[in-house]
Amino acid sequence: LAPMKQNYETCVVGKKCLLVPYRPSHVERYHEWMKSPELLDATGSEPLSLKEEYEMQESWRNDESKCTFIVLDREKCDYRKSNEDDPDFVERNLDAMVGDVNLFLSEQDEEEEDEGTCSIASSKTTNVPKIQAELDIMVAEPGARGKGIGLEATCLMIQYGTVFLDITRFFCKINQDNTASRKMFQSRLDFQECDYAACFAQYEYQLFRRQRTLDDDVDKDDVVDAIVGTRNLTCFHCAAPSQANYIPIEEQS
């Protein structure tokens, strides 16, 4: 299993956003985002130099426990539906990037497994460790917030993790004062509170793959399909350039 390598030439298509692999060409703008104290606090991140951001991008690409996509605003994308293979898509749509979504994978322990109900079809054998993933979503561009992009990007990532990575438990850790994210995960995605760390003023929420949402008064078709892994996931291939073609500005002469 090598999630970042597996998705490095894959783009995922939604109605409001597209998910594209995190490439060196995204690093400069990502670095600008992460100068924001608000975003650093919300994501639990430390400020890095531009050179360190490039090194981080490369290390994540080779990390078997991480899967990252950059989120694009579909309204700003040059997306050609007829193309199953669009090698220039990522580079052509750098201006459409509005955030990122991540999975941090680990083996699910027995106590966490026991909390879930009966397993569904894709847990292929009891001898294979079940995989869980911490889910992290960031909509960094203020103009992209409140449009449902974060919700859809999260659903697409749950779908991707279910279908391609065989993840059985998703969980997230959210600061107590981040009411918008807490509401989205609880009310829209049916994540359940499972822990609270008072020292960090941080809630943890979880969702097992075999669960589904129940509120019929809200249009949750996409959410339900993502959670149970039944909706067809639209993906296309985007060729990756050589990492060596990108030199951090700090190292350029």
PDB file of C-alpha atoms in Angstrom:
ATOM      1  CA  LEU A   1       0.000   0.000   0.000  1.00  0.00           C
ATOM      2  CA  ALA A   2       1.472   3.351  -1.085  1.00  0.00           C
ATOM      3  CA  PRO A   3      -1.359   5.926  -1.082  1.00  0.00           C
ATOM      4  CA  MET A   4       0.539   9.016  -2.274  1.00  0.00           C
ATOM      5  CA  LYS A   5       2.282   7.103  -5.047  1.00  0.00           C
ATOM      6  CA  GLN A   6      -1.020   5.466  -5.960  1.00  0.00           C
ATOM      7  CA  ASN A   7      -2.872   8.762  -6.346  1.00  0.00           C
ATOM      8  CA  TYR A   8      -0.010  10.836  -7.772  1.00  0.00           C
ATOM      9  CA  GLU A   9      -1.413  10.672 -11.306  1.00  0.00           C
ATOM     10  CA  THR A  10      -5.103  10.542 -10.373  1.00  0.00           C
ATOM     11  CA  CYS A  11      -7.663  13.357 -10.397  1.00  0.00           C
ATOM     12  CA  VAL A  12     -11.101  12.942  -8.806  1.00  0.00           C
ATOM     13  CA  VAL A  13     -14.128  14.793 -10.160  1.00  0.00           C
ATOM     14  CA  GLY A  14     -16.993  16.257  -8.125  1.00  0.00           C
ATOM     15  CA  LYS A  15     -19.837  18.659  -8.876  1.00  0.00           C
ATOM     16  CA  LYS A  16     -18.287  21.622  -7.038  1.00  0.00           C
ATOM     17  CA  CYS A  17     -14.649  20.676  -6.823  1.00  0.00           C
ATOM     18  CA  LEU A  18     -11.936  18.442  -8.201  1.00  0.00           C
ATOM     19  CA  LEU A  19      -9.198  16.718  -6.238  1.00  0.00           C
ATOM     20  CA  VAL A  20      -5.728  16.654  -7.783  1.00  0.00           C
ATOM     21  CA  PRO A  21      -2.438  15.208  -6.482  1.00  0.00           C
ATOM     22  CA  TYR A  22      -0.193  17.513  -4.488  1.00  0.00           C
ATOM     23  CA  ARG A  23       2.633  18.476  -6.855  1.00  0.00           C
ATOM     24  CA  PRO A  24       5.713  20.747  -6.498  1.00  0.00           C
ATOM     25  CA  SER A  25       3.905  23.366  -8.593  1.00  0.00           C
ATOM     26  CA  HIS A  26       1.392  23.775  -5.742  1.00  0.00           C
ATOM     27  CA  VAL A  27       3.986  24.402  -3.046  1.00  0.00           C
ATOM     28  CA  GLU A  28       4.476  28.167  -3.383  1.00  0.00           C
ATOM     29  CA  ARG A  29       0.795  28.951  -2.993  1.00  0.00           C
ATOM     30  CA  TYR A  30       0.414  26.386  -0.223  1.00  0.00           C
ATOM     31  CA  HIS A  31       3.326  28.059   1.539  1.00  0.00           C
ATOM     32  CA  GLU A  32       1.532  31.426   1.336  1.00  0.00           C
ATOM     33  CA  TRP A  33      -1.582  29.883   2.864  1.00  0.00           C
ATOM     34  CA  MET A  34       0.392  28.474   5.762  1.00  0.00           C
ATOM     35  CA  LYS A  35       1.664  31.892   6.773  1.00  0.00           C
ATOM     36  CA  SER A  36      -1.811  32.462   8.236  1.00  0.00           C
ATOM     37  CA  PRO A  37      -1.893  32.025  12.045  1.00  0.00           C
ATOM     38  CA  GLU A  38      -5.569  31.033  11.731  1.00  0.00           C
ATOM     39  CA  LEU A  39      -4.816  28.161   9.341  1.00  0.00           C
ATOM     40  CA  LEU A  40      -1.770  27.057  11.321  1.00  0.00           C
ATOM     41  CA  ASP A  41      -3.887  26.828  14.464  1.00  0.00           C
ATOM     42  CA  ALA A  42      -6.813  25.090  12.753  1.00  0.00           C
ATOM     43  CA  THR A  43      -4.556  22.463  11.169  1.00  0.00           C
ATOM     44  CA  GLY A  44      -2.165  22.046  14.092  1.00  0.00           C
ATOM     45  CA  SER A  45       0.750  22.927  11.819  1.00  0.00           C
ATOM     46  CA  GLU A  46       4.095  24.616  12.375  1.00  0.00           C
ATOM     47  CA  PRO A  47       5.358  27.378  10.035  1.00  0.00           C
ATOM     48  CA  LEU A  48       7.937  26.151   7.524  1.00  0.00           C
ATOM     49  CA  SER A  49      10.321  27.853   5.138  1.00  0.00           C
ATOM     50  CA  LEU A  50       9.654  27.513   1.424  1.00  0.00           C
ATOM     51  CA  LYS A  51      12.541  25.066   1.122  1.00  0.00           C
ATOM     52  CA  GLU A  52      11.072  22.980   3.945  1.00  0.00           C
ATOM     53  CA  GLU A  53       7.668  23.008   2.201  1.00  0.00           C
ATOM     54  CA  TYR A  54       9.246  21.562  -0.957  1.00  0.00           C
ATOM     55  CA  GLU A  55      11.000  18.916   1.118  1.00  0.00           C
ATOM     56  CA  MET A  56       7.732  18.138   2.899  1.00  0.00           C
ATOM     57  CA  GLN A  57       5.870  17.724  -0.404  1.00  0.00           C
ATOM     58  CA  GLU A  58       8.480  15.265  -1.649  1.00  0.00           C
ATOM     59  CA  SER A  59       8.557  13.300   1.607  1.00  0.00           C
ATOM     60  CA  TRP A  60       4.747  13.036   1.645  1.00  0.00           C
ATOM     61  CA  ARG A  61       4.790  11.741  -1.906  1.00  0.00           C
ATOM     62  CA  ASN A  62       6.917   8.799  -0.744  1.00  0.00           C
ATOM     63  CA  ASP A  63       5.132   8.230   2.568  1.00  0.00           C
ATOM     64  CA  GLU A  64       3.013   5.073   2.589  1.00  0.00           C
ATOM     65  CA  SER A  65       0.880   6.369   5.462  1.00  0.00           C
ATOM     66  CA  LYS A  66      -0.319   9.571   3.768  1.00  0.00           C
ATOM     67  CA  CYS A  67      -2.708  10.434   0.961  1.00  0.00           C
ATOM     68  CA  THR A  68      -3.117  14.077  -0.052  1.00  0.00           C
ATOM     69  CA  PHE A  69      -5.121  15.895  -2.693  1.00  0.00           C
ATOM     70  CA  ILE A  70      -5.234  19.591  -3.514  1.00  0.00           C
ATOM     71  CA  VAL A  71      -8.814  20.869  -3.775  1.00  0.00           C
ATOM     72  CA  LEU A  72      -9.754  22.874  -6.876  1.00  0.00           C
ATOM     73  CA  ASP A  73     -12.842  25.066  -7.271  1.00  0.00           C
ATOM     74  CA  ARG A  74     -14.572  23.506 -10.271  1.00  0.00           C
ATOM     75  CA  GLU A  75     -16.013  26.865 -11.362  1.00  0.00           C
ATOM     76  CA  LYS A  76     -12.439  28.069 -11.945  1.00  0.00           C
ATOM     77  CA  CYS A  77     -11.202  24.902 -13.665  1.00  0.00           C
ATOM     78  CA  ASP A  78     -10.521  24.232 -17.302  1.00  0.00           C
ATOM     79  CA  TYR A  79     -12.023  20.748 -17.142  1.00  0.00           C
ATOM     80  CA  ARG A  80     -12.635  18.903 -20.406  1.00  0.00           C
ATOM     81  CA  LYS A  81     -15.098  16.146 -19.678  1.00  0.00           C
ATOM     82  CA  SER A  82     -14.317  14.247 -22.867  1.00  0.00           C
ATOM     83  CA  ASN A  83     -10.698  13.678 -21.872  1.00  0.00           C
ATOM     84  CA  GLU A  84     -10.055  10.450 -19.980  1.00  0.00           C
ATOM     85  CA  ASP A  85      -6.342  11.275 -19.954  1.00  0.00           C
ATOM     86  CA  ASP A  86      -5.450  14.930 -19.395  1.00  0.00           C
ATOM     87  CA  PRO A  87      -1.696  15.133 -18.718  1.00  0.00           C
ATOM     88  CA  ASP A  88      -1.610  18.941 -18.422  1.00  0.00           C
ATOM     89  CA  PHE A  89      -4.653  19.319 -16.180  1.00  0.00           C
ATOM     90  CA  VAL A  90      -2.823  19.953 -12.906  1.00  0.00           C
ATOM     91  CA  GLU A  91      -0.439  22.550 -14.329  1.00  0.00           C
ATOM     92  CA  ARG A  92      -3.229  24.215 -16.306  1.00  0.00           C
ATOM     93  CA  ASN A  93      -5.377  24.782 -13.218  1.00  0.00           C
ATOM     94  CA  LEU A  94      -2.995  26.042 -10.544  1.00  0.00           C
ATOM     95  CA  ASP A  95      -5.080  29.205 -10.107  1.00  0.00           C
ATOM     96  CA  ALA A  96      -8.121  27.111  -9.118  1.00  0.00           C
ATOM     97  CA  MET A  97      -6.563  25.641  -5.961  1.00  0.00           C
ATOM     98  CA  VAL A  98      -8.508  26.549  -2.810  1.00  0.00           C
ATOM     99  CA  GLY A  99      -7.421  24.020  -0.183  1.00  0.00           C
ATOM    100  CA  ASP A 100      -6.344  20.468   0.523  1.00  0.00           C
ATOM    101  CA  VAL A 101      -7.689  17.214   1.952  1.00  0.00           C
ATOM    102  CA  ASN A 102      -5.597  14.518   3.616  1.00  0.00           C
ATOM    103  CA  LEU A 103      -5.734  10.984   4.966  1.00  0.00           C
ATOM    104  CA  PHE A 104      -3.222   9.774   7.565  1.00  0.00           C
ATOM    105  CA  LEU A 105      -3.400   5.982   7.579  1.00  0.00           C
ATOM    106  CA  SER A 106      -2.751   3.513  10.388  1.00  0.00           C
ATOM    107  CA  GLU A 107      -3.870   0.063  11.475  1.00  0.00           C
ATOM    108  CA  GLN A 108      -7.124  -0.018  13.410  1.00  0.00           C
ATOM    109  CA  ASP A 109      -6.731  -1.524  16.875  1.00  0.00           C
ATOM    110  CA  GLU A 110      -9.080  -4.172  18.277  1.00  0.00           C
ATOM    111  CA  GLU A 111     -10.844  -1.799  20.665  1.00  0.00           C
ATOM    112  CA  GLU A 112     -11.771   0.514  17.798  1.00  0.00           C
ATOM    113  CA  GLU A 113     -12.919  -2.445  15.681  1.00  0.00           C
ATOM    114  CA  ASP A 114     -15.242  -3.624  18.455  1.00  0.00           C
ATOM    115  CA  GLU A 115     -16.981  -0.237  18.533  1.00  0.00           C
ATOM    116  CA  GLY A 116     -18.310  -0.707  14.995  1.00  0.00           C
ATOM    117  CA  THR A 117     -21.227  -2.811  13.878  1.00  0.00           C
ATOM    118  CA  CYS A 118     -20.908  -5.791  11.531  1.00  0.00           C
ATOM    119  CA  SER A 119     -18.476  -5.362   8.677  1.00  0.00           C
ATOM    120  CA  ILE A 120     -19.473  -4.788   5.061  1.00  0.00           C
ATOM    121  CA  ALA A 121     -18.298  -6.508   1.896  1.00  0.00           C
ATOM    122  CA  SER A 122     -14.878  -5.016   1.286  1.00  0.00           C
ATOM    123  CA  SER A 123     -13.189  -6.263   4.477  1.00  0.00           C
ATOM    124  CA  LYS A 124     -11.805  -9.178   2.524  1.00  0.00           C
ATOM    125  CA  THR A 125     -10.410 -11.417   5.242  1.00  0.00           C
ATOM    126  CA  THR A 126     -10.091 -11.419   9.013  1.00  0.00           C
ATOM    127  CA  ASN A 127      -6.334 -11.997   8.622  1.00  0.00           C
ATOM    128  CA  VAL A 128      -5.832  -8.630   6.961  1.00  0.00           C
ATOM    129  CA  PRO A 129      -5.440  -5.675   9.376  1.00  0.00           C
ATOM    130  CA  LYS A 130      -8.223  -3.129   9.102  1.00  0.00           C
ATOM    131  CA  ILE A 131      -7.096   0.329   8.068  1.00  0.00           C
ATOM    132  CA  GLN A 132      -8.227   3.583   9.682  1.00  0.00           C
ATOM    133  CA  ALA A 133      -7.426   7.117   8.599  1.00  0.00           C
ATOM    134  CA  GLU A 134      -7.432  10.516  10.220  1.00  0.00           C
ATOM    135  CA  LEU A 135      -9.212  12.876   7.831  1.00  0.00           C
ATOM    136  CA  ASP A 136      -8.160  16.505   7.521  1.00  0.00           C
ATOM    137  CA  ILE A 137      -9.818  19.127   5.282  1.00  0.00           C
ATOM    138  CA  MET A 138      -8.742  22.735   4.770  1.00  0.00           C
ATOM    139  CA  VAL A 139     -10.458  25.347   2.598  1.00  0.00           C
ATOM    140  CA  ALA A 140      -7.775  28.011   2.664  1.00  0.00           C
ATOM    141  CA  GLU A 141      -9.207  30.569   0.257  1.00  0.00           C
ATOM    142  CA  PRO A 142     -11.850  32.714   2.041  1.00  0.00           C
ATOM    143  CA  GLY A 143     -13.810  33.179  -1.191  1.00  0.00           C
ATOM    144  CA  ALA A 144     -14.261  29.421  -1.524  1.00  0.00           C
ATOM    145  CA  ARG A 145     -15.837  28.954   1.896  1.00  0.00           C
ATOM    146  CA  GLY A 146     -19.565  28.556   2.410  1.00  0.00           C
ATOM    147  CA  LYS A 147     -20.059  27.057  -1.072  1.00  0.00           C
ATOM    148  CA  GLY A 148     -20.159  23.386  -0.120  1.00  0.00           C
ATOM    149  CA  ILE A 149     -16.673  22.727  -1.500  1.00  0.00           C
ATOM    150  CA  GLY A 150     -15.306  21.479   1.816  1.00  0.00           C
ATOM    151  CA  LEU A 151     -18.247  19.110   2.284  1.00  0.00           C
ATOM    152  CA  GLU A 152     -17.945  17.649  -1.195  1.00  0.00           C
ATOM    153  CA  ALA A 153     -14.138  17.341  -0.998  1.00  0.00           C
ATOM    154  CA  THR A 154     -14.565  15.421   2.256  1.00  0.00           C
ATOM    155  CA  CYS A 155     -17.152  13.101   0.670  1.00  0.00           C
ATOM    156  CA  LEU A 156     -14.909  12.465  -2.322  1.00  0.00           C
ATOM    157  CA  MET A 157     -11.996  11.657  -0.027  1.00  0.00           C
ATOM    158  CA  ILE A 158     -14.120   9.238   2.014  1.00  0.00           C
ATOM    159  CA  GLN A 159     -15.197   7.602  -1.228  1.00  0.00           C
ATOM    160  CA  TYR A 160     -11.619   7.403  -2.509  1.00  0.00           C
ATOM    161  CA  GLY A 161     -10.360   5.991   0.792  1.00  0.00           C
ATOM    162  CA  THR A 162     -13.138   3.408   0.880  1.00  0.00           C
ATOM    163  CA  VAL A 163     -12.794   2.195  -2.709  1.00  0.00           C
ATOM    164  CA  PHE A 164      -9.042   2.397  -3.309  1.00  0.00           C
ATOM    165  CA  LEU A 165      -7.476   2.151   0.165  1.00  0.00           C
ATOM    166  CA  ASP A 166     -10.010  -0.159   1.887  1.00  0.00           C
ATOM    167  CA  ILE A 167     -10.332   2.145   4.905  1.00  0.00           C
ATOM    168  CA  THR A 168     -12.903   0.984   7.467  1.00  0.00           C
ATOM    169  CA  ARG A 169     -12.771   3.825  10.020  1.00  0.00           C
ATOM    170  CA  PHE A 170     -12.415   7.551   9.444  1.00  0.00           C
ATOM    171  CA  PHE A 171     -11.794   9.994  12.264  1.00  0.00           C
ATOM    172  CA  CYS A 172     -10.999  13.677  12.634  1.00  0.00           C
ATOM    173  CA  LYS A 173      -9.716  15.975  15.381  1.00  0.00           C
ATOM    174  CA  ILE A 174     -11.229  19.451  15.481  1.00  0.00           C
ATOM    175  CA  ASN A 175     -10.520  22.407  17.744  1.00  0.00           C
ATOM    176  CA  GLN A 176     -13.370  23.274  20.091  1.00  0.00           C
ATOM    177  CA  ASP A 177     -13.755  26.779  18.659  1.00  0.00           C
ATOM    178  CA  ASN A 178     -13.947  25.546  15.037  1.00  0.00           C
ATOM    179  CA  THR A 179     -17.728  25.357  15.099  1.00  0.00           C
ATOM    180  CA  ALA A 180     -18.160  25.275  11.314  1.00  0.00           C
ATOM    181  CA  SER A 181     -16.064  22.116  10.923  1.00  0.00           C
ATOM    182  CA  ARG A 182     -17.635  20.449  13.938  1.00  0.00           C
ATOM    183  CA  LYS A 183     -21.098  21.108  12.554  1.00  0.00           C
ATOM    184  CA  MET A 184     -20.176  19.760   9.121  1.00  0.00           C
ATOM    185  CA  PHE A 185     -18.761  16.486  10.450  1.00  0.00           C
ATOM    186  CA  GLN A 186     -21.545  15.932  12.960  1.00  0.00           C
ATOM    187  CA  SER A 187     -24.654  17.259  11.220  1.00  0.00           C
ATOM    188  CA  ARG A 188     -23.839  16.703   7.555  1.00  0.00           C
ATOM    189  CA  LEU A 189     -21.580  13.649   7.665  1.00  0.00           C
ATOM    190  CA  ASP A 190     -22.908  11.890  10.771  1.00  0.00           C
ATOM    191  CA  PHE A 191     -19.527  11.521  12.464  1.00  0.00           C
ATOM    192  CA  GLN A 192     -19.960  10.664  16.150  1.00  0.00           C
ATOM    193  CA  GLU A 193     -18.001  12.213  19.004  1.00  0.00           C
ATOM    194  CA  CYS A 194     -15.618   9.627  20.465  1.00  0.00           C
ATOM    195  CA  ASP A 195     -13.111  11.638  22.507  1.00  0.00           C
ATOM    196  CA  TYR A 196     -12.281  15.057  23.912  1.00  0.00           C
ATOM    197  CA  ALA A 197      -8.772  16.226  24.815  1.00  0.00           C
ATOM    198  CA  ALA A 198      -9.181  19.013  27.363  1.00  0.00           C
ATOM    199  CA  CYS A 199      -5.487  19.909  27.249  1.00  0.00           C
ATOM    200  CA  PHE A 200      -5.858  20.752  23.540  1.00  0.00           C
ATOM    201  CA  ALA A 201      -9.547  21.837  23.679  1.00  0.00           C
ATOM    202  CA  GLN A 202     -10.041  19.404  20.798  1.00  0.00           C
ATOM    203  CA  TYR A 203     -12.841  16.989  19.899  1.00  0.00           C
ATOM    204  CA  GLU A 204     -12.411  13.702  18.070  1.00  0.00           C
ATOM    205  CA  TYR A 205     -15.166  12.344  15.835  1.00  0.00           C
ATOM    206  CA  GLN A 206     -15.359   9.017  14.027  1.00  0.00           C
ATOM    207  CA  LEU A 207     -17.283   7.265  11.291  1.00  0.00           C
ATOM    208  CA  PHE A 208     -17.173   3.562  10.508  1.00  0.00           C
ATOM    209  CA  ARG A 209     -17.578   2.640   6.874  1.00  0.00           C
ATOM    210  CA  ARG A 210     -20.547   0.391   7.557  1.00  0.00           C
ATOM    211  CA  GLN A 211     -22.559   3.273   9.035  1.00  0.00           C
ATOM    212  CA  ARG A 212     -24.800   5.514   6.963  1.00  0.00           C
ATOM    213  CA  THR A 213     -26.541   8.839   7.496  1.00  0.00           C
ATOM    214  CA  LEU A 214     -30.173   8.818   8.581  1.00  0.00           C
ATOM    215  CA  ASP A 215     -31.600  12.361   8.240  1.00  0.00           C
ATOM    216  CA  ASP A 216     -33.982  12.157   5.292  1.00  0.00           C
ATOM    217  CA  ASP A 217     -34.914  15.844   5.495  1.00  0.00           C
ATOM    218  CA  VAL A 218     -31.458  16.849   4.209  1.00  0.00           C
ATOM    219  CA  ASP A 219     -30.170  15.967   0.751  1.00  0.00           C
ATOM    220  CA  LYS A 220     -27.362  13.605   1.714  1.00  0.00           C
ATOM    221  CA  ASP A 221     -27.311  11.270  -1.292  1.00  0.00           C
ATOM    222  CA  ASP A 222     -23.666  12.036  -2.033  1.00  0.00           C
ATOM    223  CA  VAL A 223     -22.735  11.674   1.634  1.00  0.00           C
ATOM    224  CA  VAL A 224     -24.485   8.326   2.024  1.00  0.00           C
ATOM    225  CA  ASP A 225     -22.995   6.978  -1.199  1.00  0.00           C
ATOM    226  CA  ALA A 226     -19.515   8.075  -0.154  1.00  0.00           C
ATOM    227  CA  ILE A 227     -19.809   6.468   3.256  1.00  0.00           C
ATOM    228  CA  VAL A 228     -21.010   3.074   2.043  1.00  0.00           C
ATOM    229  CA  GLY A 229     -18.867   3.156  -1.096  1.00  0.00           C
ATOM    230  CA  THR A 230     -21.639   2.690  -3.650  1.00  0.00           C
ATOM    231  CA  ARG A 231     -21.403   5.788  -5.820  1.00  0.00           C
ATOM    232  CA  ASN A 232     -19.255   5.567  -8.939  1.00  0.00           C
ATOM    233  CA  LEU A 233     -16.162   7.679  -8.454  1.00  0.00           C
ATOM    234  CA  THR A 234     -15.185   9.684 -11.543  1.00  0.00           C
ATOM    235  CA  CYS A 235     -11.413   9.803 -11.965  1.00  0.00           C
ATOM    236  CA  PHE A 236      -9.014  10.545 -14.798  1.00  0.00           C
ATOM    237  CA  HIS A 237      -5.294  10.221 -15.366  1.00  0.00           C
ATOM    238  CA  CYS A 238      -2.919  13.198 -15.148  1.00  0.00           C
ATOM    239  CA  ALA A 239       0.725  12.497 -15.918  1.00  0.00           C
ATOM    240  CA  ALA A 240       3.309  13.614 -13.367  1.00  0.00           C
ATOM    241  CA  PRO A 241       6.353  15.708 -14.321  1.00  0.00           C
ATOM    242  CA  SER A 242       9.744  14.896 -12.891  1.00  0.00           C
ATOM    243  CA  GLN A 243      10.239  16.177  -9.339  1.00  0.00           C
ATOM    244  CA  ALA A 244      13.724  17.285 -10.414  1.00  0.00           C
ATOM    245  CA  ASN A 245      12.188  19.946 -12.656  1.00  0.00           C
ATOM    246  CA  TYR A 246      11.187  21.965  -9.589  1.00  0.00           C
ATOM    247  CA  ILE A 247      13.789  23.931  -7.667  1.00  0.00           C
ATOM    248  CA  PRO A 248      12.693  25.953  -4.608  1.00  0.00           C
ATOM    249  CA  ILE A 249      13.058  29.677  -5.110  1.00  0.00           C
ATOM    250  CA  GLU A 250      15.440  29.885  -2.145  1.00  0.00           C
ATOM    251  CA  GLU A 251      17.861  27.587  -3.998  1.00  0.00           C
ATOM    252  CA  GLN A 252      17.682  29.286  -7.397  1.00  0.00           C
ATOM    253  CA  SER A 253      20.586  31.481  -8.393  1.00  0.00           C
TER     254      SER A 253
END
